[in-house]
Amino acid sequence: MQLTQDFLRTKKLPHIWCPGCGNGIVTAALVRAIERAGYDQREVVIVSGIGCSSRAAGYLNFNTLHTTHGRALAFATGLKMARPELTLFVIMGDGDCSAIGGNHFIHSARRNIDLNAIVVNNHIYGMTGGQHSPLTPTGMKATTAPGGTLERAFDLLELAKGAGATFGARGNAAQPRQLEQLITRAAKHKGFSVVEALSPCPIAYGRRNKLGGAVEMLKGMKESSVAVERAAEMDEADLEGKTLNGVLFSIDAPEFSSEYHRMIKKDHG
Ligand code: SF4
């Protein structure tokens, strides 16, 4: 109850999300992670782009910035460079992050700037009517792929790692406590952190692909997830169709905003 009063803008409720949407679960995990990490509320900023999940910024009682489609990381980069002491969480959907904002995503990773990207992956553009995104699995239907998409989906965390991100984790709305822990670990990591949060969209994705309602989708999500530690002991055939969960990589490397400010300080004596 205290968390709700302190961290939610209750006057903005009820939220706009459909019944059974996973966005509320992911948002709650983020709030609990911030509380668990013990940050001063005034030192936390939530930045978001455009899409169903990005509406979370409006409901959260922190410094918030609801930006343009695909540009959340660009806004967050400017803020982090001006105020490096702030802790920033950047909420994006899969299309927002990996299509429209794809360039910002790879370059944020390349710089290893200390931002925490929370990518809510529901495999579809929910808000704009169910178009397929670069994270829609091959063969799944969307308004723009009525017979199933022919494109291969990005592995978002492989993409992030390849571009230079130094922390990557995957959780899901069916295992909210684990998701909370992953976000806490991402926040404590110094550098560009990506948490991919798989989240059910029963309306724009589940219904079209006959995945059942929210309960069935959450159940399916849980059953197809395998912890990275367990996966290491499984053979390839058993891992077919499974999704790895947990911290996939955590690397020490110089962080951009602190390196930049150190250099400026040195140049100005
Ligand atoms: S369209 Fe999908 S992602 Fe958007 S609010 Fe509805 S269930 Fe959630």
Coordinates of C-alpha atoms and ligand atoms in Angstrom, one line a residue:
M1 CA 0.0 0.0 0.0
Q2 CA 2.8 2.4 0.9
L3 CA 4.5 1.7 -2.4
T4 CA 1.3 2.5 -4.3
Q5 CA 0.9 5.8 -2.4
D6 CA 4.5 6.9 -2.7
F7 CA 5.4 5.7 -6.2
L8 CA 2.2 5.9 -8.2
R9 CA 0.3 9.0 -9.4
T10 CA -3.0 7.6 -8.2
K11 CA -4.9 10.6 -9.6
K12 CA -3.9 9.3 -13.1
L13 CA -5.6 6.0 -12.5
P14 CA -7.3 4.0 -13.8
H15 CA -4.7 3.1 -16.4
I16 CA -5.5 2.6 -20.1
W17 CA -4.2 -0.9 -20.4
C18 CA -6.5 -3.8 -21.6
P19 CA -7.6 -6.5 -19.1
G20 CA -4.9 -9.1 -18.9
C21 CA -2.1 -6.9 -20.3
G22 CA 1.3 -7.5 -18.8
N23 CA 2.3 -3.9 -18.6
G24 CA 1.0 -3.5 -15.1
I25 CA 3.0 -6.5 -13.9
V26 CA 6.2 -5.1 -15.4
T27 CA 5.6 -1.6 -14.1
A28 CA 5.0 -3.0 -10.6
A29 CA 8.2 -5.0 -10.8
L30 CA 10.1 -1.8 -11.7
V31 CA 8.6 0.1 -8.8
R32 CA 9.5 -2.7 -6.3
A33 CA 13.0 -2.8 -7.8
I34 CA 13.5 0.9 -7.3
E35 CA 12.2 0.6 -3.7
R36 CA 14.5 -2.4 -3.1
A37 CA 17.5 -0.5 -4.5
G38 CA 16.8 2.3 -2.0
Y39 CA 17.1 5.2 -4.4
D40 CA 15.9 8.7 -3.4
Q41 CA 12.7 9.3 -5.4
R42 CA 14.0 12.7 -6.5
E43 CA 17.1 11.1 -8.0
V44 CA 15.2 8.7 -10.2
V45 CA 14.0 9.5 -13.7
I46 CA 11.6 7.4 -15.8
V47 CA 11.9 8.1 -19.5
S48 CA 9.6 6.5 -22.0
G49 CA 8.9 6.5 -25.7
I50 CA 5.6 5.8 -27.4
G51 CA 3.5 2.7 -27.1
C52 CA 1.3 0.9 -24.6
S53 CA 4.1 0.2 -22.1
S54 CA 5.5 3.7 -22.4
R55 CA 2.3 5.0 -20.8
A56 CA 3.8 3.8 -17.5
A57 CA 5.8 7.0 -17.2
G58 CA 2.5 8.9 -16.7
Y59 CA 1.5 6.7 -13.8
L60 CA 4.8 6.7 -11.9
N61 CA 5.5 9.4 -9.3
F62 CA 9.1 10.2 -10.1
N63 CA 10.7 12.7 -12.4
T64 CA 9.3 11.5 -15.7
L65 CA 9.8 12.2 -19.4
H66 CA 7.4 10.9 -22.0
T67 CA 9.1 11.4 -25.3
T68 CA 8.6 10.8 -29.0
H69 CA 8.5 7.4 -30.7
G70 CA 11.9 5.7 -30.7
R71 CA 13.7 8.6 -29.2
A72 CA 13.5 7.8 -25.5
L73 CA 17.2 6.8 -25.3
A74 CA 18.3 10.0 -27.1
F75 CA 16.4 12.1 -24.5
A76 CA 17.8 10.0 -21.7
T77 CA 21.3 10.3 -23.0
G78 CA 21.1 14.1 -22.9
L79 CA 19.8 14.1 -19.4
K80 CA 22.4 11.6 -18.2
M81 CA 25.2 13.7 -19.7
A82 CA 23.8 16.9 -18.0
R83 CA 23.0 15.2 -14.6
P84 CA 25.2 12.1 -14.3
E85 CA 24.2 11.6 -10.7
L86 CA 20.6 10.6 -11.6
T87 CA 19.4 7.1 -12.1
L88 CA 17.5 6.6 -15.3
F89 CA 15.1 3.9 -16.3
V90 CA 14.1 4.0 -20.0
I91 CA 10.8 2.1 -20.7
M92 CA 10.3 1.1 -24.3
G93 CA 8.3 -1.4 -26.2
D94 CA 9.8 -3.8 -28.7
G95 CA 9.0 -1.8 -31.8
D96 CA 9.9 1.5 -30.1
C97 CA 13.3 0.2 -29.1
S98 CA 14.3 -2.1 -31.9
A99 CA 12.7 -0.5 -35.0
I100 CA 12.0 3.2 -34.8
G101 CA 14.6 3.6 -32.1
G102 CA 17.0 0.9 -33.3
N103 CA 19.8 3.3 -34.0
H104 CA 19.6 5.0 -30.6
F105 CA 19.6 1.5 -29.1
I106 CA 22.8 0.3 -30.7
H107 CA 24.6 3.5 -30.2
S108 CA 23.6 3.7 -26.5
A109 CA 25.0 0.2 -26.2
R110 CA 28.2 1.2 -28.1
R111 CA 28.8 4.1 -25.7
N112 CA 28.0 2.0 -22.7
I113 CA 26.2 5.0 -21.1
D114 CA 24.7 4.3 -17.7
L115 CA 21.1 3.9 -18.6
N116 CA 18.7 1.1 -17.7
A117 CA 16.7 0.1 -20.7
I118 CA 13.5 -1.8 -19.7
V119 CA 12.3 -3.3 -23.0
V120 CA 8.7 -4.6 -22.7
N121 CA 8.5 -7.2 -25.4
N122 CA 5.0 -8.2 -26.3
H123 CA 6.1 -9.1 -29.8
I124 CA 3.8 -6.6 -31.5
Y125 CA 2.9 -2.9 -31.8
G126 CA -0.1 -3.0 -29.5
M127 CA -1.1 0.6 -29.4
T128 CA -1.1 1.3 -33.2
G129 CA -3.2 -1.8 -34.0
G130 CA -1.0 -5.0 -34.0
Q131 CA 1.7 -4.5 -36.7
H132 CA 4.6 -6.8 -36.5
S133 CA 7.9 -5.6 -35.0
P134 CA 11.5 -6.8 -35.3
L135 CA 10.8 -8.9 -32.2
T136 CA 7.8 -10.7 -33.6
P137 CA 8.8 -14.4 -34.0
T138 CA 8.8 -15.8 -37.5
G139 CA 5.5 -17.2 -38.6
M140 CA 3.4 -15.2 -36.1
K141 CA 0.5 -13.2 -37.4
A142 CA 0.1 -9.4 -37.3
T143 CA -2.1 -6.9 -39.1
T144 CA 0.9 -6.3 -41.4
A145 CA 1.6 -10.0 -41.7
P146 CA -1.8 -11.7 -42.0
G147 CA -0.2 -15.0 -43.2
G148 CA 2.6 -14.9 -40.6
T149 CA 5.7 -12.8 -40.7
L150 CA 8.5 -14.1 -42.9
E151 CA 11.2 -12.0 -41.2
R152 CA 13.5 -13.4 -38.5
A153 CA 13.3 -11.7 -35.1
F154 CA 16.2 -10.0 -33.5
D155 CA 17.6 -11.7 -30.4
L156 CA 17.5 -8.3 -28.5
L157 CA 20.1 -9.2 -25.9
E158 CA 22.5 -10.6 -28.5
L159 CA 22.1 -7.4 -30.5
A160 CA 22.7 -5.3 -27.4
K161 CA 25.8 -7.3 -26.5
G162 CA 27.2 -7.2 -30.0
A163 CA 26.7 -3.4 -30.0
G164 CA 28.6 -3.0 -26.7
A165 CA 26.0 -3.2 -23.9
T166 CA 27.6 -4.4 -20.7
F167 CA 24.6 -5.9 -18.9
G168 CA 21.8 -8.0 -20.4
A169 CA 19.0 -9.9 -18.7
R170 CA 15.7 -11.4 -19.6
G171 CA 12.6 -11.9 -17.4
N172 CA 8.9 -12.2 -17.9
A173 CA 5.6 -11.1 -16.5
A174 CA 4.8 -14.6 -15.4
Q175 CA 7.8 -14.5 -12.9
P176 CA 7.5 -11.0 -11.5
R177 CA 9.8 -11.5 -8.5
Q178 CA 12.6 -12.6 -10.7
L179 CA 11.9 -9.7 -13.0
E180 CA 12.2 -7.3 -10.0
Q181 CA 15.5 -8.8 -9.0
L182 CA 16.8 -8.5 -12.6
I183 CA 15.9 -4.8 -12.8
T184 CA 17.6 -4.2 -9.4
R185 CA 20.7 -5.8 -10.7
A186 CA 20.6 -3.8 -13.9
A187 CA 20.2 -0.6 -11.9
K188 CA 23.3 -1.4 -9.8
H189 CA 25.3 -2.1 -12.9
K190 CA 27.4 0.8 -14.1
G191 CA 27.0 1.0 -17.9
F192 CA 24.3 0.4 -20.5
S193 CA 21.9 -2.3 -19.1
V194 CA 19.1 -4.0 -21.0
V195 CA 16.3 -5.9 -19.3
E196 CA 14.0 -7.6 -21.8
A197 CA 10.7 -8.1 -20.1
L198 CA 8.5 -10.5 -22.0
S199 CA 4.9 -9.4 -21.5
P200 CA 1.6 -10.8 -22.7
C201 CA -0.6 -8.7 -25.1
P202 CA -3.7 -10.8 -25.2
I203 CA -5.6 -8.3 -27.4
A204 CA -3.3 -7.4 -30.4
Y205 CA -1.1 -10.4 -30.4
G206 CA -2.6 -13.3 -28.4
R207 CA -6.0 -13.2 -30.0
R208 CA -4.7 -13.0 -33.5
N209 CA -2.3 -15.9 -32.9
K210 CA -4.8 -18.0 -31.0
L211 CA -2.6 -18.1 -27.9
G212 CA -5.5 -18.0 -25.5
G213 CA -6.2 -15.3 -22.9
A214 CA -3.9 -13.7 -20.4
V215 CA -3.7 -16.7 -18.1
E216 CA -2.8 -19.1 -21.0
M217 CA -0.2 -16.7 -22.3
L218 CA 1.4 -16.2 -18.9
K219 CA 1.4 -20.0 -18.4
G220 CA 3.0 -20.5 -21.9
M221 CA 5.6 -17.8 -21.1
K222 CA 6.6 -19.5 -17.8
E223 CA 6.7 -23.0 -19.4
S224 CA 9.0 -21.9 -22.2
S225 CA 11.5 -20.1 -20.0
V226 CA 14.6 -21.8 -18.8
A227 CA 17.1 -20.2 -16.4
V228 CA 20.5 -19.7 -17.9
E229 CA 22.2 -21.7 -15.2
R230 CA 19.9 -24.7 -16.0
A231 CA 20.3 -24.3 -19.7
A232 CA 24.0 -24.7 -19.4
E233 CA 23.3 -28.4 -18.4
M234 CA 20.8 -29.1 -21.1
D235 CA 21.5 -30.3 -24.6
E236 CA 20.5 -28.4 -27.8
A237 CA 17.5 -30.6 -28.5
D238 CA 15.9 -29.9 -25.1
L239 CA 16.5 -26.2 -25.5
E240 CA 14.5 -26.1 -28.8
G241 CA 11.7 -23.5 -28.5
K242 CA 12.9 -22.4 -25.0
T243 CA 13.8 -18.8 -24.0
L244 CA 16.7 -18.2 -21.7
N245 CA 15.9 -16.3 -18.5
G246 CA 18.1 -14.5 -16.0
V247 CA 21.4 -12.5 -16.4
L248 CA 22.8 -13.4 -19.8
F249 CA 25.9 -11.2 -19.6
S250 CA 27.5 -8.7 -17.2
I251 CA 30.8 -7.1 -18.3
D252 CA 33.0 -4.5 -16.7
A253 CA 33.9 -1.6 -19.1
P254 CA 34.4 2.2 -18.9
E255 CA 31.1 4.0 -18.7
F256 CA 30.6 7.0 -21.0
S257 CA 29.2 9.8 -18.8
S258 CA 31.8 9.3 -16.1
E259 CA 34.6 9.0 -18.6
Y260 CA 33.4 12.2 -20.3
H261 CA 33.1 14.2 -17.1
R262 CA 36.5 12.9 -16.0
M263 CA 38.1 14.1 -19.3
I264 CA 36.4 17.6 -19.0
K265 CA 37.6 18.0 -15.4
K266 CA 41.2 17.0 -16.5
D267 CA 41.1 19.5 -19.5
H268 CA 40.0 22.3 -17.2
G269 CA 42.5 21.6 -14.5
Ligands
SF4_1 S1 -3.0 -3.6 -26.9 FE1 -1.8 -5.2 -25.9 S2 0.0 -4.2 -25.0 FE2 -1.5 -2.6 -25.5 S3 -2.7 -2.3 -23.6 FE3 -3.8 -3.8 -24.8 S4 -3.1 -5.8 -24.1 FE4 -1.6 -4.3 -23.4

